[in-house]
Amino acid sequence: MEQAKTVFSGIQPTAVPTIGNYLGALSNYVALSKNHRCVYSIVDMHAITVRQDPETLRRRAREVFALVMACGPEPANTALYVQSHVPAHAELCWILNNFTMFGELSRMTQFKDKSAKHADNINAGLFIYPVLQAADILLYDAHIVPIGEDQKQHLELARDIAIRFNGIYGDVFVVPEHLIPKLGGRIMSLADPSHKMDKSDPNPAGYISMLDDRDTIIKKCRRAVTDSGSEVRYDPAGKPGVSNLMTIYALCTGKDTDAVSREFAGQGYGAFKEAVGEAADGVLAPIRSKAAELTGDPARLDTLMAENAGRAAAIAGPVLNRVREAVGFLPRK
Ligand code: AQP
């Protein structure tokens, strides 16, 4: 078989992932794992750029690990691990800091947004977050990075860093490409469809958590903000709330948005919202129960984490050595 391409992506254990994370990124993790070498990381080192309670962070890392595993990436092709278990990330990040410009980092919109949100803690980690993300990706020779639209700017920077480094030292890094789904790359908040659905949203009405139960999901969909009309029509600019629900429904049922319009023609929003809730629960319920099974067996979870971290480290080691040699470090004996 031709050498399979490598996929890398990460998710922060800052809160329980939402259906936005699932439709924008996690569902692609699974699809890609059928015929690629996949490296998926629970990025706890990124999470601490915003202050975290240590016990909660530990619990969340396990929970998110279990949820991603429960989504069902092909185990034979996947290394799913916790970022801080592979110290090579921090080492490569330090090296790449020296190939990243202050001006580039200052232009990152996530840094601007998060600095505004956490004005009392604008730390250096928050500023170099995209460099750590570049290190995550480049450490595994990743060709493809499945992400939601919000991460596109960071991926562009990772490419620029790789190209700059290769320009100095030769072809050390694989230059990665992003993979953003055409539909679902930016699932919007149910409470305010002008903002993306965010797992750390202080208003839980804005998101469907992957661990919400059926009743909660249906209630949240029923209450989702829509315009005052009654036509189920895909028009993200004119009808952002309805279009967002149509996107969720389409992706959860495997239909396209035209088929969804036809299905609900003349039925009004009530029946449609009910169906969105049912469809979302239909996708999330099996993942929820599989994740509960995994978190209910902490010893097995520990073993899976350790085995997977070992597999990730085995891929990262030779790449890091290549970089160390390129920049002129002495070999580690
Ligand atoms: N609303 C979304 N629609 C589609 N994709 C999304 N992603 C995030 N939100 C949406 C994609 O999910 C992956 C993991 O995201 P993340 O861990 O970086 O965190 P987040 O959910 O995007 O949340 P925040 O607020 O930015 O950070 P925290 O964790 O502090 O809440 C990424 O591929 C992302 O694109």
Coordinates of C-alpha atoms and ligand atoms in Angstrom, one line a residue:
M1 CA 0.0 0.0 0.0
E2 CA 1.1 3.6 -0.7
Q3 CA 2.4 5.3 2.4
A4 CA -0.7 6.7 4.1
K5 CA -0.8 10.4 4.7
T6 CA -0.6 11.6 8.3
V7 CA -3.4 13.6 10.0
F8 CA -3.0 15.7 13.1
S9 CA -5.6 17.5 15.2
G10 CA -6.1 18.7 18.8
I11 CA -8.9 19.6 21.1
Q12 CA -8.6 21.5 24.4
P13 CA -9.9 19.8 27.6
T14 CA -11.3 23.1 28.8
A15 CA -14.9 22.0 28.9
V16 CA -17.1 19.2 27.5
P17 CA -16.9 19.4 23.7
T18 CA -20.1 20.6 21.9
I19 CA -21.9 19.4 18.8
G20 CA -20.0 22.2 17.1
N21 CA -16.7 20.5 17.9
Y22 CA -18.2 17.2 16.8
L23 CA -19.5 18.4 13.4
G24 CA -16.6 20.7 12.7
A25 CA -13.7 18.5 13.7
L26 CA -14.4 15.2 15.5
S27 CA -16.5 13.6 12.9
N28 CA -13.7 14.2 10.4
Y29 CA -11.3 12.6 12.8
V30 CA -13.3 9.4 12.5
A31 CA -13.7 9.6 8.7
L32 CA -10.0 10.2 8.1
S33 CA -8.9 7.4 10.4
K34 CA -10.2 4.8 8.0
N35 CA -7.3 5.3 5.6
H36 CA -4.8 7.7 7.2
R37 CA -2.2 7.5 10.0
C38 CA -4.0 9.7 12.6
V39 CA -2.5 11.5 15.6
Y40 CA -5.1 13.2 17.8
S41 CA -4.2 15.1 20.9
I42 CA -6.0 16.3 24.0
V43 CA -4.1 19.5 24.3
D44 CA -3.9 20.2 28.0
M45 CA -0.8 22.4 27.5
H46 CA -2.9 24.8 25.4
A47 CA -5.7 24.7 28.0
I48 CA -3.5 26.3 30.7
T49 CA -3.0 29.5 28.7
V50 CA -6.3 30.3 30.5
R51 CA -6.3 29.7 34.3
Q52 CA -7.7 26.2 35.0
D53 CA -8.6 24.5 38.3
P54 CA -6.1 21.5 38.5
E55 CA -8.6 18.9 39.6
T56 CA -11.1 20.0 36.9
L57 CA -8.4 20.0 34.2
R58 CA -7.4 16.4 35.1
R59 CA -11.1 15.2 35.0
R60 CA -11.8 17.0 31.8
A61 CA -8.7 15.6 30.1
R62 CA -9.9 12.1 30.9
E63 CA -13.5 13.0 29.9
V64 CA -12.4 14.5 26.5
F65 CA -10.1 11.6 25.8
A66 CA -13.0 9.2 26.4
L67 CA -15.3 11.2 24.3
V68 CA -12.9 11.4 21.3
M69 CA -12.3 7.6 21.6
A70 CA -16.0 7.0 21.8
C71 CA -16.5 8.8 18.5
G72 CA -14.8 5.7 17.1
P73 CA -11.5 6.6 15.2
E74 CA -10.0 3.4 13.8
P75 CA -7.8 2.2 16.7
A76 CA -5.2 0.5 14.4
N77 CA -4.5 3.8 12.6
T78 CA -4.9 6.2 15.5
A79 CA -2.7 7.5 18.3
L80 CA -5.0 9.5 20.6
Y81 CA -3.0 10.9 23.5
V82 CA -2.7 13.7 26.1
Q83 CA -0.4 16.4 24.9
S84 CA 1.6 16.9 28.2
H85 CA 2.4 13.1 28.1
V86 CA 4.7 13.8 25.1
P87 CA 7.3 16.4 26.2
A88 CA 8.6 16.8 22.6
H89 CA 5.8 19.3 22.0
A90 CA 7.3 21.8 24.5
E91 CA 10.8 21.3 23.1
L92 CA 9.8 21.9 19.5
C93 CA 7.7 24.8 20.6
W94 CA 10.8 26.5 22.1
I95 CA 12.8 25.9 18.9
L96 CA 9.9 27.3 16.7
N97 CA 9.6 30.4 18.9
N98 CA 12.8 31.5 17.3
F99 CA 11.3 31.2 13.8
T100 CA 8.1 33.1 14.6
M101 CA 7.8 36.8 14.5
F102 CA 6.3 39.0 17.2
G103 CA 4.2 40.8 14.5
E104 CA 2.8 37.6 13.2
L105 CA 1.6 36.5 16.6
S106 CA 0.2 40.0 17.3
R107 CA -2.2 39.6 14.4
M108 CA -3.8 36.4 15.6
T109 CA -7.5 37.0 16.1
Q110 CA -7.8 34.3 18.8
F111 CA -5.1 36.1 20.8
K112 CA -7.0 39.4 20.5
D113 CA -10.3 37.7 21.5
K114 CA -8.9 35.8 24.4
S115 CA -6.9 38.8 25.7
A116 CA -10.1 40.8 25.7
K117 CA -11.9 38.0 27.5
H118 CA -9.1 37.4 30.1
A119 CA -7.8 41.0 30.5
D120 CA -6.4 40.1 33.9
N121 CA -4.2 37.3 32.6
I122 CA -2.7 38.2 29.2
N123 CA 0.3 35.8 29.6
A124 CA 3.1 34.8 27.3
G125 CA 1.6 31.4 26.8
L126 CA -1.6 32.9 25.4
F127 CA 0.6 34.9 23.0
I128 CA 2.7 31.9 21.8
Y129 CA -0.3 29.5 21.7
P130 CA -0.1 29.3 17.9
V131 CA 3.6 28.4 18.0
L132 CA 2.8 25.4 20.3
Q133 CA 0.0 24.5 17.8
A134 CA 2.5 24.6 15.0
A135 CA 4.8 22.4 17.0
D136 CA 2.0 19.9 17.6
I137 CA 1.3 19.6 13.9
L138 CA 4.9 19.7 12.6
L139 CA 6.1 17.2 15.1
Y140 CA 4.2 14.4 13.4
D141 CA 4.9 15.2 9.7
A142 CA 1.2 15.9 9.4
H143 CA -0.1 16.5 5.9
I144 CA -3.7 17.1 6.8
V145 CA -5.2 19.0 9.8
P146 CA -9.0 18.7 10.2
I147 CA -10.2 21.8 12.0
G148 CA -13.2 24.2 12.2
E149 CA -13.0 27.6 10.5
D150 CA -11.9 29.4 13.6
Q151 CA -8.5 27.7 13.5
K152 CA -7.7 28.5 9.9
Q153 CA -5.5 31.5 10.7
H154 CA -3.4 29.4 13.2
L155 CA -2.9 26.7 10.5
E156 CA -1.7 29.4 8.0
L157 CA 0.9 30.5 10.5
A158 CA 2.0 26.9 11.1
R159 CA 2.5 26.6 7.3
D160 CA 4.5 29.9 7.3
I161 CA 6.7 28.7 10.1
A162 CA 7.4 25.4 8.3
I163 CA 8.1 27.1 5.0
R164 CA 10.5 29.6 6.7
F165 CA 12.3 26.9 8.6
N166 CA 12.6 24.7 5.4
G167 CA 13.9 27.8 3.6
I168 CA 16.8 28.0 6.0
Y169 CA 17.6 24.3 6.7
G170 CA 16.2 22.3 3.7
D171 CA 13.1 20.1 3.7
V172 CA 12.9 19.4 7.4
F173 CA 9.1 19.8 7.8
V174 CA 6.1 18.5 5.9
V175 CA 4.0 21.7 5.1
P176 CA 0.5 20.9 6.3
E177 CA -2.9 21.6 4.7
H178 CA -6.1 22.3 6.6
L179 CA -9.3 20.4 6.1
I180 CA -12.4 22.4 7.0
P181 CA -15.8 20.9 6.2
K182 CA -17.8 22.8 3.6
L183 CA -20.9 22.5 5.8
G184 CA -20.3 22.5 9.6
G185 CA -17.0 24.3 9.7
R186 CA -18.6 27.0 11.9
I187 CA -21.6 25.9 13.9
M188 CA -23.1 28.9 15.6
S189 CA -24.5 29.5 19.1
L190 CA -28.1 28.5 19.6
A191 CA -28.6 31.5 21.7
D192 CA -26.9 34.0 19.4
P193 CA -26.4 32.8 15.9
S194 CA -24.0 35.7 15.1
H195 CA -21.3 33.9 17.4
K196 CA -19.7 30.5 17.0
M197 CA -20.9 27.8 19.3
D198 CA -18.2 27.7 22.1
K199 CA -17.7 25.0 24.7
S200 CA -16.7 27.6 27.3
D201 CA -19.8 29.8 26.7
P202 CA -21.1 30.8 30.2
N203 CA -24.6 30.5 28.8
P204 CA -25.4 26.7 28.4
A205 CA -28.4 27.6 26.2
G206 CA -25.8 28.5 23.5
Y207 CA -24.5 25.0 23.0
I208 CA -25.4 21.4 22.8
S209 CA -22.8 19.6 24.9
M210 CA -21.8 16.1 23.8
L211 CA -22.8 14.9 27.2
D212 CA -26.2 16.6 27.4
D213 CA -29.1 14.1 27.8
R214 CA -31.9 13.8 25.3
D215 CA -34.3 16.0 27.1
T216 CA -31.8 18.8 27.5
I217 CA -30.8 18.6 23.8
I218 CA -34.5 18.8 22.7
K219 CA -35.2 21.7 25.1
K220 CA -32.2 23.6 23.9
C221 CA -33.2 23.1 20.2
R222 CA -36.8 24.2 21.0
R223 CA -35.5 27.4 22.5
A224 CA -32.9 28.1 19.9
V225 CA -33.0 31.7 18.6
T226 CA -34.6 31.9 15.1
D227 CA -36.1 34.8 13.0
S228 CA -39.7 35.7 13.3
G229 CA -40.7 34.0 10.0
S230 CA -41.8 30.3 9.6
E231 CA -40.0 29.1 6.5
V232 CA -37.3 26.5 6.8
R233 CA -34.9 27.9 4.2
Y234 CA -31.1 27.9 4.1
D235 CA -30.0 31.5 4.1
P236 CA -27.1 32.0 6.5
A237 CA -27.1 35.8 6.1
G238 CA -30.8 36.4 6.2
K239 CA -31.8 33.5 8.5
P240 CA -28.7 32.6 10.5
G241 CA -30.5 30.8 13.3
V242 CA -32.6 28.6 11.1
S243 CA -29.7 28.0 8.7
N244 CA -27.5 26.9 11.7
L245 CA -30.2 24.4 12.8
M246 CA -30.5 23.2 9.2
T247 CA -26.7 22.6 9.1
I248 CA -26.9 20.6 12.4
Y249 CA -29.9 18.6 11.1
A250 CA -28.3 18.0 7.7
L251 CA -25.1 16.7 9.1
C252 CA -26.7 14.5 11.7
T253 CA -29.0 12.9 9.1
G254 CA -26.7 12.8 6.1
K255 CA -29.0 15.0 4.0
D256 CA -28.2 18.2 2.2
T257 CA -29.8 21.5 3.0
D258 CA -32.1 21.5 0.0
A259 CA -33.6 18.1 1.1
V260 CA -34.0 19.6 4.6
S261 CA -36.0 22.6 3.2
R262 CA -38.3 20.2 1.2
E263 CA -38.8 17.9 4.2
F264 CA -40.1 20.7 6.4
A265 CA -41.9 22.8 3.7
G266 CA -45.0 24.3 5.3
Q267 CA -44.4 22.8 8.7
G268 CA -43.1 25.9 10.6
Y269 CA -40.3 26.0 13.1
G270 CA -41.9 24.0 15.9
A271 CA -41.8 20.6 14.2
F272 CA -38.4 21.4 12.6
K273 CA -36.7 22.3 15.9
E274 CA -38.1 19.1 17.5
A275 CA -36.6 17.1 14.6
V276 CA -33.2 18.8 15.0
G277 CA -33.2 17.8 18.7
E278 CA -34.0 14.2 17.9
A279 CA -31.4 14.0 15.2
A280 CA -28.7 15.5 17.4
D281 CA -29.5 13.1 20.1
G282 CA -29.5 10.2 17.6
V283 CA -25.9 11.0 16.8
L284 CA -24.7 11.8 20.3
A285 CA -26.5 9.1 22.4
P286 CA -24.2 6.2 21.3
I287 CA -21.1 8.3 21.8
R288 CA -22.3 9.3 25.3
S289 CA -22.8 5.8 26.4
K290 CA -19.5 4.5 25.0
A291 CA -17.7 7.5 26.7
A292 CA -19.5 6.6 30.0
E293 CA -18.3 3.0 29.7
L294 CA -14.7 4.2 29.2
T295 CA -14.7 6.8 32.0
G296 CA -16.3 4.1 34.2
D297 CA -13.1 2.0 33.9
P298 CA -10.3 4.3 35.0
A299 CA -7.6 1.6 34.9
R300 CA -8.4 0.8 31.3
L301 CA -8.4 4.5 30.5
D302 CA -5.0 4.9 32.1
T303 CA -3.7 2.0 30.0
L304 CA -5.1 3.4 26.8
M305 CA -3.6 6.8 27.6
A306 CA -0.1 5.4 28.3
E307 CA -0.1 3.1 25.2
N308 CA -1.3 5.8 22.9
A309 CA 1.2 8.4 24.3
G310 CA 4.0 5.8 23.6
R311 CA 2.8 5.5 20.0
A312 CA 2.7 9.3 19.6
A313 CA 6.2 9.7 21.1
A314 CA 7.6 7.1 18.8
I315 CA 6.5 9.2 15.8
A316 CA 7.6 12.5 17.3
G317 CA 11.1 11.4 18.4
P318 CA 12.7 11.1 15.0
V319 CA 11.1 14.3 13.7
L320 CA 12.4 16.2 16.8
N321 CA 15.9 14.7 16.2
R322 CA 15.8 16.0 12.6
V323 CA 15.0 19.5 13.9
R324 CA 17.6 19.4 16.6
E325 CA 20.3 18.4 14.1
A326 CA 19.2 21.1 11.6
V327 CA 19.5 23.9 14.2
G328 CA 22.9 22.7 15.4
F329 CA 22.2 21.0 18.8
L330 CA 24.5 18.2 19.8
P331 CA 23.0 14.7 19.6
R332 CA 21.5 13.4 22.9
K333 CA 23.4 10.3 23.9
Ligands
AQP1 N1 -18.5 26.2 16.6 C1 -17.7 25.4 16.0 N2 -18.0 24.9 14.8 C2 -17.2 24.0 14.1 N3 -16.0 23.7 14.6 C3 -15.6 24.1 15.8 N4 -14.5 23.9 16.6 C4 -14.7 24.6 17.7 N5 -15.8 25.3 17.7 C5 -16.4 25.0 16.6 C6 -13.4 23.1 16.2 O1 -13.2 22.1 17.2 C7 -11.9 21.8 17.4 C8 -11.5 21.9 18.9 O2 -11.7 23.2 19.4 P1 -11.0 23.8 20.6 O3 -10.6 22.8 21.6 O4 -9.9 24.7 20.1 O5 -11.9 24.7 21.4 P2 -13.3 25.6 21.1 O6 -14.4 24.6 21.3 O7 -13.1 26.3 19.9 O8 -13.4 26.5 22.3 P3 -12.6 27.9 22.6 O9 -13.4 28.8 23.4 O10 -12.0 28.5 21.4 O11 -11.7 27.4 23.6 P4 -12.2 26.8 25.0 O12 -11.8 25.4 24.9 O13 -11.4 27.7 26.0 O14 -13.7 27.0 25.1 C9 -11.1 22.8 16.5 O15 -10.7 22.2 15.3 C10 -12.1 23.9 16.3 O16 -11.8 24.5 15.1

